[in-house]
Amino acid sequence: MTAELVAGIDSSTQSTKVVVCDARTGEIVRTGRAPHPEGTEVDPAAWWDAFQEAAKGLLDDVKAIGVGGQQHGMVTLDENDEVVRPALLWNDTRSAQSALDLIDELGGPSVWAKSVGSVPVASFTVTKLRWLADNEPELADRVARVLLPHDWLTWKLTGGAPVTDRGDASGTGYFSPSDNAYRLDVLAHAFGGRTPELPTVLGPADTAGHTPGGVLVSAGTGDNMAAALALELQPGDVVVSLGTSGTVFGVAESGAADASGEVAGFADATGRFLPLACTLNAARVLTATAGMLGATLSEFDRLALRAEPGAGGLTFLPYLDGERTPNLPGATGSLTGLTRANMTPENLARSAVEGMLCGLAAGLDAVRAHGLDVRRVLLIGGGAQSAAVRAVAPLVFGVPVQLPEVAEYVAIGAARQAAWALTSSAEPPSWQENTKTRLELDEPTEAQRAEGHRIQQRHLEAREAAYGVRRNLGED
């Protein structure tokens, strides 16, 4: 019998990936990829062009398509559905002051956490709308609709009314995942009294519409939600994803409301919740440090692995692009503890790996404090391919670490959602047999856990000294 095929799209910061899968088993049949322009703002047409290039020749016999997209971005349309200005991406930090203003104006962090599950930072759409209202009011006046990146691509595929899902909507700052409803009062306040039209929020297995050729299009979701859907997370599983950004997340039955802002109380793509901590600086810390050392990534790994744990006392705060967790959008990277004895390429490489992972370990501790049971870490993303990262991760995280096989998990999750919408079943199809573990790292010993704790503590102390921001390990 001929397999029924579904496709998943991952429209990320840097590229579009397309995977075509067997709808019943999840087996990958074919794939495509195309790059996106550089920068933190982009004409959404570039995403459509990249999709068409990546999908060329792949979709002729596909029955359903799902879109996973980078979270938080701001796509603005006018009354004629023309793009008002280039989309601001999640990693555009120009709205950092807008975030602070909104927090103060609406009653402080606790009010935000209770209202929409998260305390806004520069990444969130609501802060970008405030920035637009304050800095480009003539363009703000033209805005009739506001979409997220995945909403825009789904809309382009169907040609119908814009839709979204509760997972991606929960990253806007004007949607309450616990109430499953937009907070239009928050939107209007942020956007200077304007109330643009928002996409209809669909259920996890709902259909967004069909392409002109009759292919079903599912609701779509945000990238982290799609990855969680692909990995079919179980209680005790926490994902650490090392891409452009670093994320820590797991599936929960109830939403988080963290007034500190470290944990975003997102919804997931199944009707549950996805508490998540995010850092702006992940895999590119490794590539930037390798470039500074004049080394390839494999040479960088060898250097880092020749250094002892603790990097001889070097502590690297890798806030190379500002930082989201902790909320330091204007921060820069710093290297402390330098002596003549430890100023070696090996220690610098090791400190970059440890610094990046300590930022994610703080996120792991934060989601644990908000109810996630952390029994093992699933390490994914481009940064997980580093031998040095794989060696240091169990030490810093202090729990068993597994590496699922290398795969485009966001696109696979989007395809699994498409298969779910195609069958209209109560639960998504089980594709677990196709999610294989490539590597299972040794569980850290007590001595290694103690060493990892010392490394994290030194990282926290350096952060406090530089920015006055500290959170003791295990502290709520």
Coordinates of C-alpha atoms in Angstrom, one line a residue:
M1 CA 0.0 0.0 0.0
T2 CA 1.3 3.5 -0.9
A3 CA 2.2 5.5 2.1
E4 CA 0.2 8.7 2.8
L5 CA 2.7 11.6 3.0
V6 CA 2.7 14.8 5.1
A7 CA 5.2 17.7 5.2
G8 CA 6.6 19.8 7.9
I9 CA 8.1 23.3 7.5
D10 CA 10.6 24.8 9.9
S11 CA 10.9 28.5 9.2
S12 CA 13.7 29.4 11.6
T13 CA 15.9 32.5 12.0
Q14 CA 18.5 31.3 9.5
S15 CA 16.7 29.1 7.0
T16 CA 13.7 27.1 5.9
K17 CA 13.7 23.4 6.2
V18 CA 11.1 21.0 4.7
V19 CA 10.7 17.4 5.6
V20 CA 8.3 14.9 4.0
C21 CA 7.2 12.0 6.2
D22 CA 5.1 8.9 6.2
A23 CA 2.0 10.0 8.0
R24 CA 1.6 6.7 9.8
T25 CA 5.2 6.0 10.9
G26 CA 7.0 9.3 10.7
E27 CA 9.7 7.9 8.4
I28 CA 11.4 10.7 6.6
V29 CA 11.1 10.3 2.8
R30 CA 12.8 13.5 1.5
T31 CA 14.0 16.9 2.7
G32 CA 14.9 20.4 1.4
R33 CA 16.5 23.5 2.7
A34 CA 17.0 27.2 1.7
P35 CA 18.7 30.1 3.5
H36 CA 17.2 33.3 5.0
P37 CA 18.7 36.7 4.9
E38 CA 20.9 37.8 7.8
G39 CA 19.7 40.4 10.3
T40 CA 17.1 40.8 13.0
E41 CA 14.5 42.3 10.7
V42 CA 13.4 40.8 7.4
D43 CA 10.8 41.2 4.7
P44 CA 8.4 38.2 5.2
A45 CA 8.5 37.6 1.4
A46 CA 12.0 36.2 2.0
W47 CA 10.4 33.4 4.0
W48 CA 8.0 32.5 1.2
D49 CA 10.8 32.6 -1.3
A50 CA 12.9 30.3 0.9
F51 CA 9.9 27.9 1.4
Q52 CA 9.3 27.7 -2.4
E53 CA 13.0 27.0 -3.0
A54 CA 13.3 24.4 -0.2
A55 CA 10.0 22.7 -1.2
K56 CA 10.7 22.5 -4.9
G57 CA 9.7 19.1 -6.2
L58 CA 8.9 17.7 -2.7
L59 CA 5.2 18.3 -2.2
D60 CA 3.5 16.8 -5.3
D61 CA 2.0 13.8 -3.5
V62 CA 1.7 15.3 0.0
K63 CA -1.7 15.3 1.7
A64 CA -1.1 17.7 4.6
I65 CA 1.4 20.4 5.6
G66 CA 2.2 21.9 9.0
V67 CA 4.3 25.0 9.7
G68 CA 6.7 25.4 12.7
G69 CA 8.1 28.9 12.9
Q70 CA 10.5 31.0 15.0
Q71 CA 8.5 32.5 18.0
H72 CA 7.7 36.1 18.9
G73 CA 8.3 37.9 15.7
M74 CA 6.1 40.8 14.6
V75 CA 4.5 40.7 11.1
T76 CA 2.3 43.7 10.4
L77 CA -0.2 44.0 7.6
D78 CA -2.3 46.9 6.4
E79 CA -6.0 46.8 5.3
N80 CA -5.0 45.5 1.9
D81 CA -2.9 42.7 3.5
E82 CA 0.3 44.3 2.4
V83 CA 3.3 44.2 4.7
V84 CA 3.7 47.5 6.6
R85 CA 7.3 47.2 7.5
P86 CA 10.0 44.4 7.7
A87 CA 9.2 41.9 10.4
L88 CA 11.1 42.3 13.6
L89 CA 12.5 39.0 14.7
W90 CA 12.6 37.5 18.2
N91 CA 16.4 38.4 18.6
D92 CA 15.9 42.1 17.7
T93 CA 16.5 43.8 21.1
R94 CA 15.5 47.4 20.1
S95 CA 12.3 47.0 22.2
A96 CA 14.2 46.3 25.5
Q97 CA 13.2 49.6 27.0
S98 CA 9.6 49.1 25.8
A99 CA 9.5 45.9 27.7
L100 CA 10.6 47.6 30.9
D101 CA 8.0 50.4 30.4
L102 CA 5.2 47.9 29.9
I103 CA 6.1 46.0 33.0
D104 CA 5.9 49.1 35.1
E105 CA 2.8 50.5 33.4
L106 CA 0.7 47.4 33.9
G107 CA 1.5 46.7 37.5
G108 CA 4.8 44.9 37.6
P109 CA 6.2 41.4 36.9
S110 CA 3.7 39.5 39.0
V111 CA 0.7 41.0 37.3
W112 CA 2.2 40.0 33.9
A113 CA 3.0 36.5 35.0
K114 CA -0.5 35.9 36.3
S115 CA -2.1 37.6 33.2
V116 CA -0.3 36.0 30.3
G117 CA 2.0 33.5 31.9
S118 CA 5.3 35.4 31.2
V119 CA 7.0 38.6 32.0
P120 CA 7.8 40.4 28.7
V121 CA 11.3 40.9 27.4
A122 CA 12.5 42.4 24.2
S123 CA 11.8 39.1 22.3
F124 CA 8.1 39.3 22.8
T125 CA 5.7 40.6 20.1
V126 CA 3.9 42.9 22.6
T127 CA 7.1 44.9 23.2
K128 CA 7.8 45.2 19.5
L129 CA 4.4 46.7 19.0
R130 CA 5.1 49.3 21.7
W131 CA 8.4 50.1 20.0
L132 CA 6.5 50.5 16.7
A133 CA 3.9 52.8 18.3
D134 CA 6.5 55.0 19.9
N135 CA 9.1 55.1 17.1
E136 CA 7.2 54.7 13.9
P137 CA 3.6 56.0 14.7
E138 CA 2.8 56.7 11.1
L139 CA 3.4 53.0 10.3
A140 CA 1.6 51.9 13.4
D141 CA -1.5 53.7 12.2
R142 CA -1.5 51.6 9.0
V143 CA -1.4 48.3 10.9
A144 CA -4.7 46.3 10.5
R145 CA -3.4 42.8 11.4
V146 CA -0.6 41.4 13.5
L147 CA 0.7 37.9 12.7
L148 CA 3.5 35.7 13.9
P149 CA 6.0 34.3 11.4
H150 CA 4.3 30.8 11.4
D151 CA 0.9 32.5 11.1
W152 CA 2.1 34.4 8.0
L153 CA 3.3 31.3 6.2
T154 CA 0.2 29.4 7.0
W155 CA -1.9 32.3 5.7
K156 CA 0.2 32.4 2.5
L157 CA -0.4 28.7 2.0
T158 CA -4.2 28.8 2.5
G159 CA -5.1 32.3 1.3
G160 CA -7.8 32.2 4.0
A161 CA -8.3 34.2 7.2
P162 CA -5.2 34.2 9.4
V163 CA -5.0 31.6 12.2
T164 CA -2.5 30.6 14.8
D165 CA -2.3 28.1 17.7
R166 CA -2.2 28.5 21.4
G167 CA 1.5 27.5 21.6
D168 CA 2.8 30.2 19.4
A169 CA 0.2 32.7 20.6
S170 CA 1.5 32.2 24.2
G171 CA 4.7 33.9 23.2
T172 CA 3.1 37.2 22.1
G173 CA 2.6 38.7 25.6
Y174 CA -1.1 39.4 24.8
F175 CA -2.5 35.9 25.0
S176 CA -3.3 34.0 28.3
P177 CA -2.5 30.3 27.9
S178 CA -4.3 29.4 31.1
D179 CA -7.5 31.2 30.0
N180 CA -6.9 30.3 26.3
A181 CA -7.8 33.8 25.3
Y182 CA -6.3 37.0 23.9
R183 CA -5.8 39.9 26.3
L184 CA -7.0 42.6 24.0
D185 CA -6.7 45.2 26.8
V186 CA -3.0 44.5 27.0
L187 CA -2.7 44.7 23.2
A188 CA -4.5 48.0 23.1
H189 CA -2.4 49.5 25.9
A190 CA 0.9 48.4 24.3
F191 CA -0.1 49.6 20.9
G192 CA -1.2 53.1 21.9
G193 CA -4.9 52.4 21.9
R194 CA -4.9 50.6 18.5
T195 CA -6.6 47.1 18.3
P196 CA -5.4 45.4 15.1
E197 CA -7.0 42.1 14.1
L198 CA -5.4 39.0 15.5
P199 CA -5.4 35.4 14.1
T200 CA -8.0 33.0 15.3
V201 CA -6.5 30.5 17.8
L202 CA -7.1 26.9 16.6
G203 CA -7.0 23.7 18.6
P204 CA -4.1 21.3 18.4
A205 CA -5.6 19.0 15.7
D206 CA -7.6 21.7 13.9
T207 CA -7.3 22.4 10.2
A208 CA -6.3 25.9 9.1
G209 CA -7.5 25.4 5.5
H210 CA -6.2 24.0 2.3
T211 CA -3.8 25.1 -0.4
P212 CA -5.2 26.0 -3.8
G213 CA -4.2 22.4 -4.8
G214 CA -6.3 20.9 -2.0
V215 CA -3.6 20.0 0.4
L216 CA -4.7 20.2 4.1
V217 CA -2.8 22.8 6.2
S218 CA -2.7 22.3 10.0
A219 CA -2.7 25.0 12.6
G220 CA 1.1 25.2 12.9
T221 CA 2.9 26.2 16.0
G222 CA 6.1 27.8 17.4
D223 CA 9.5 26.2 16.9
N224 CA 10.0 25.0 20.5
M225 CA 6.4 23.6 20.6
A226 CA 7.0 21.7 17.3
A227 CA 10.3 20.2 18.6
A228 CA 8.5 19.0 21.8
L229 CA 5.8 17.4 19.6
A230 CA 8.5 15.6 17.5
L231 CA 10.3 14.3 20.6
E232 CA 7.1 13.0 22.2
L233 CA 8.3 14.2 25.6
Q234 CA 7.5 12.2 28.7
P235 CA 7.4 13.2 32.4
G236 CA 11.0 13.7 33.5
D237 CA 12.3 14.7 30.0
V238 CA 13.7 18.2 29.6
V239 CA 15.0 19.4 26.2
V240 CA 18.1 21.6 26.0
S241 CA 18.3 22.9 22.4
L242 CA 21.5 24.6 21.3
G243 CA 20.8 26.6 18.2
T244 CA 21.0 30.3 17.5
S245 CA 19.4 30.6 20.9
G246 CA 19.5 28.1 23.7
T247 CA 16.2 26.8 25.1
V248 CA 15.3 24.6 28.1
F249 CA 11.8 23.2 28.1
G250 CA 9.5 20.3 29.1
V251 CA 5.8 19.5 28.9
A252 CA 3.7 20.2 32.0
E253 CA 0.0 19.7 32.9
S254 CA -0.3 23.2 34.4
G255 CA 1.1 26.6 33.3
A256 CA 4.0 28.4 35.0
A257 CA 3.7 32.0 36.2
D258 CA 7.2 33.1 37.1
A259 CA 7.4 36.7 38.2
S260 CA 11.2 36.6 37.9
G261 CA 10.8 36.3 34.2
E262 CA 13.3 33.5 33.9
V263 CA 10.6 30.9 32.9
A264 CA 8.1 31.7 30.2
G265 CA 4.7 30.1 30.8
F266 CA 4.1 29.0 27.3
A267 CA 1.5 26.6 26.0
D268 CA 2.5 23.5 24.0
A269 CA 1.1 22.1 20.8
T270 CA -1.0 19.3 22.4
G271 CA -3.3 21.3 24.8
R272 CA -0.8 21.2 27.7
F273 CA 1.9 23.7 28.7
L274 CA 5.6 24.2 27.9
P275 CA 7.5 26.1 30.7
L276 CA 10.6 27.4 28.9
A277 CA 13.8 29.3 29.7
C278 CA 15.7 30.9 26.9
T279 CA 19.2 32.3 26.3
L280 CA 20.1 34.4 23.3
N281 CA 23.7 33.0 23.2
A282 CA 24.1 29.3 22.4
A283 CA 25.9 27.7 19.4
R284 CA 27.2 30.9 18.1
V285 CA 29.3 31.3 21.3
L286 CA 31.3 28.3 20.1
T287 CA 31.7 29.5 16.5
A288 CA 32.6 33.0 17.6
T289 CA 35.3 31.7 20.0
A290 CA 36.6 29.3 17.5
G291 CA 36.9 32.2 15.0
M292 CA 38.7 34.3 17.7
L293 CA 41.2 31.4 18.1
G294 CA 41.6 31.0 14.4
A295 CA 40.4 27.4 14.8
T296 CA 38.0 25.2 13.0
L297 CA 35.1 23.8 15.1
S298 CA 36.9 20.4 15.3
E299 CA 40.1 22.1 16.4
F300 CA 38.1 24.1 18.9
D301 CA 36.7 20.9 20.4
R302 CA 40.2 19.4 20.7
L303 CA 41.4 22.6 22.5
A304 CA 38.5 22.6 24.9
L305 CA 38.9 18.9 25.7
R306 CA 42.6 19.3 26.6
A307 CA 41.8 21.8 29.4
E308 CA 40.8 20.7 32.8
P309 CA 37.2 21.3 34.2
G310 CA 37.0 24.8 35.4
A311 CA 39.3 26.1 32.6
G312 CA 42.0 27.0 35.1
G313 CA 39.9 29.6 36.7
L314 CA 38.7 31.4 33.6
T315 CA 35.0 32.4 33.7
F316 CA 33.3 33.4 30.4
L317 CA 30.0 35.3 30.5
P318 CA 29.0 34.7 26.9
Y319 CA 26.5 37.6 26.5
L320 CA 27.8 38.3 23.0
D321 CA 24.4 39.4 21.6
G322 CA 23.0 40.8 24.9
E323 CA 21.0 38.3 26.9
R324 CA 17.4 37.3 27.5
T325 CA 17.8 35.1 30.6
P326 CA 18.9 36.9 32.7
N327 CA 17.2 39.9 31.1
L328 CA 20.3 41.9 30.1
P329 CA 19.6 43.0 26.5
G330 CA 22.5 45.6 26.6
A331 CA 25.1 43.2 28.1
T332 CA 28.3 42.2 26.5
G333 CA 30.5 39.2 27.0
S334 CA 33.3 39.2 29.6
L335 CA 36.1 37.0 30.6
T336 CA 37.3 37.1 34.2
G337 CA 39.9 35.3 36.3
L338 CA 42.8 35.8 33.8
T339 CA 46.3 35.0 35.0
R340 CA 49.6 34.4 33.1
A341 CA 49.3 30.7 33.9
N342 CA 45.8 30.2 32.6
M343 CA 45.9 32.4 29.4
T344 CA 45.9 29.5 27.0
P345 CA 43.8 28.7 23.9
E346 CA 42.7 25.5 25.6
N347 CA 41.3 27.3 28.7
L348 CA 39.6 29.9 26.6
A349 CA 37.9 27.2 24.5
R350 CA 36.9 25.3 27.6
S351 CA 35.6 28.5 29.3
A352 CA 33.4 29.3 26.3
V353 CA 31.8 25.8 26.4
E354 CA 31.3 26.0 30.2
G355 CA 29.9 29.6 30.1
M356 CA 27.4 28.7 27.4
L357 CA 26.2 25.6 29.2
C358 CA 26.1 27.3 32.6
G359 CA 23.6 29.7 31.1
L360 CA 21.4 26.7 30.1
A361 CA 22.0 25.0 33.5
A362 CA 20.5 28.1 35.2
G363 CA 17.5 27.7 32.9
L364 CA 17.3 24.0 33.9
D365 CA 17.3 25.0 37.5
A366 CA 14.6 27.6 36.9
V367 CA 12.2 25.2 35.1
R368 CA 12.8 22.6 37.9
A369 CA 11.8 25.3 40.5
H370 CA 8.5 25.7 38.6
G371 CA 7.5 22.1 38.8
L372 CA 9.3 20.2 36.0
D373 CA 10.7 16.9 37.1
V374 CA 14.2 16.8 35.5
R375 CA 15.4 13.1 35.2
R376 CA 17.3 13.4 32.0
V377 CA 18.2 16.0 29.4
L378 CA 17.7 15.5 25.7
L379 CA 20.4 17.5 24.0
I380 CA 19.5 18.7 20.5
G381 CA 20.5 21.4 18.0
G382 CA 23.6 22.3 16.1
G383 CA 25.6 23.0 19.3
A384 CA 25.0 19.4 20.5
Q385 CA 27.3 18.1 17.7
S386 CA 30.3 19.6 19.5
A387 CA 32.4 16.9 21.2
A388 CA 33.4 19.4 23.9
V389 CA 29.7 20.2 24.6
R390 CA 28.9 16.5 24.9
A391 CA 31.8 16.0 27.4
V392 CA 30.9 19.0 29.5
A393 CA 27.1 18.9 29.5
P394 CA 26.6 16.0 32.0
L395 CA 29.1 17.7 34.4
V396 CA 27.3 21.0 34.3
F397 CA 23.7 19.7 34.2
G398 CA 24.3 17.1 36.8
V399 CA 21.8 14.6 35.3
P400 CA 22.0 11.9 32.6
V401 CA 22.2 13.4 29.1
Q402 CA 21.0 11.7 25.9
L403 CA 21.5 12.8 22.3
P404 CA 18.6 11.9 20.0
E405 CA 19.8 11.2 16.4
V406 CA 20.5 14.4 14.4
A407 CA 17.2 15.5 12.8
E408 CA 15.1 18.5 11.9
Y409 CA 12.9 18.2 15.0
V410 CA 10.9 21.4 14.4
A411 CA 10.0 20.4 10.9
I412 CA 9.3 16.8 12.0
G413 CA 7.0 18.1 14.8
A414 CA 5.2 20.3 12.2
A415 CA 4.7 17.2 10.0
R416 CA 3.4 15.2 13.0
Q417 CA 0.9 17.9 13.6
A418 CA -0.1 17.8 9.9
A419 CA -0.6 14.0 10.2
W420 CA -2.8 14.6 13.3
A421 CA -5.0 17.1 11.6
L422 CA -5.3 14.7 8.6
T423 CA -6.7 11.9 10.7
S424 CA -8.7 14.1 13.2
S425 CA -7.8 11.6 15.9
A426 CA -7.9 12.3 19.6
E427 CA -4.1 12.0 19.9
P428 CA -1.3 12.6 17.5
P429 CA 0.2 9.5 15.7
S430 CA 3.0 7.8 17.6
W431 CA 6.2 8.2 15.7
Q432 CA 8.4 7.2 18.6
E433 CA 10.1 4.3 16.7
N434 CA 11.7 6.9 14.5
T435 CA 13.1 9.0 17.3
K436 CA 16.3 7.0 18.0
T437 CA 18.9 7.8 20.6
R438 CA 22.3 8.4 18.9
L439 CA 24.3 8.7 22.0
E440 CA 23.7 8.2 25.7
L441 CA 26.3 9.9 27.8
D442 CA 27.6 8.4 31.1
E443 CA 25.6 9.6 34.2
P444 CA 27.8 12.0 36.1
T445 CA 29.4 10.8 39.3
E446 CA 29.0 12.6 42.6
A447 CA 32.5 14.0 42.2
Q448 CA 31.6 15.3 38.7
R449 CA 28.3 16.8 40.0
A450 CA 30.3 18.6 42.7
E451 CA 32.7 19.9 40.1
G452 CA 29.8 21.1 37.9
H453 CA 28.3 22.8 40.9
R454 CA 31.5 24.7 41.5
I455 CA 31.7 25.8 37.9
Q456 CA 28.1 27.1 38.0
Q457 CA 28.6 28.9 41.3
R458 CA 31.6 30.7 39.9
H459 CA 29.6 31.7 36.8
L460 CA 26.8 33.1 39.0
E461 CA 29.3 35.0 41.1
A462 CA 30.8 36.5 38.0
R463 CA 27.4 37.5 36.8
E464 CA 26.5 39.1 40.1
A465 CA 29.8 41.1 40.1
A466 CA 29.3 42.3 36.5
Y467 CA 25.6 43.0 36.5
G468 CA 24.2 42.6 40.1
V469 CA 22.1 39.7 38.9
R470 CA 22.3 36.5 41.0
R471 CA 20.2 33.4 41.6
N472 CA 21.5 30.8 43.9
L473 CA 21.4 27.3 42.7
G474 CA 18.1 25.7 43.7
E475 CA 16.6 29.0 44.8
D476 CA 13.0 29.8 43.8

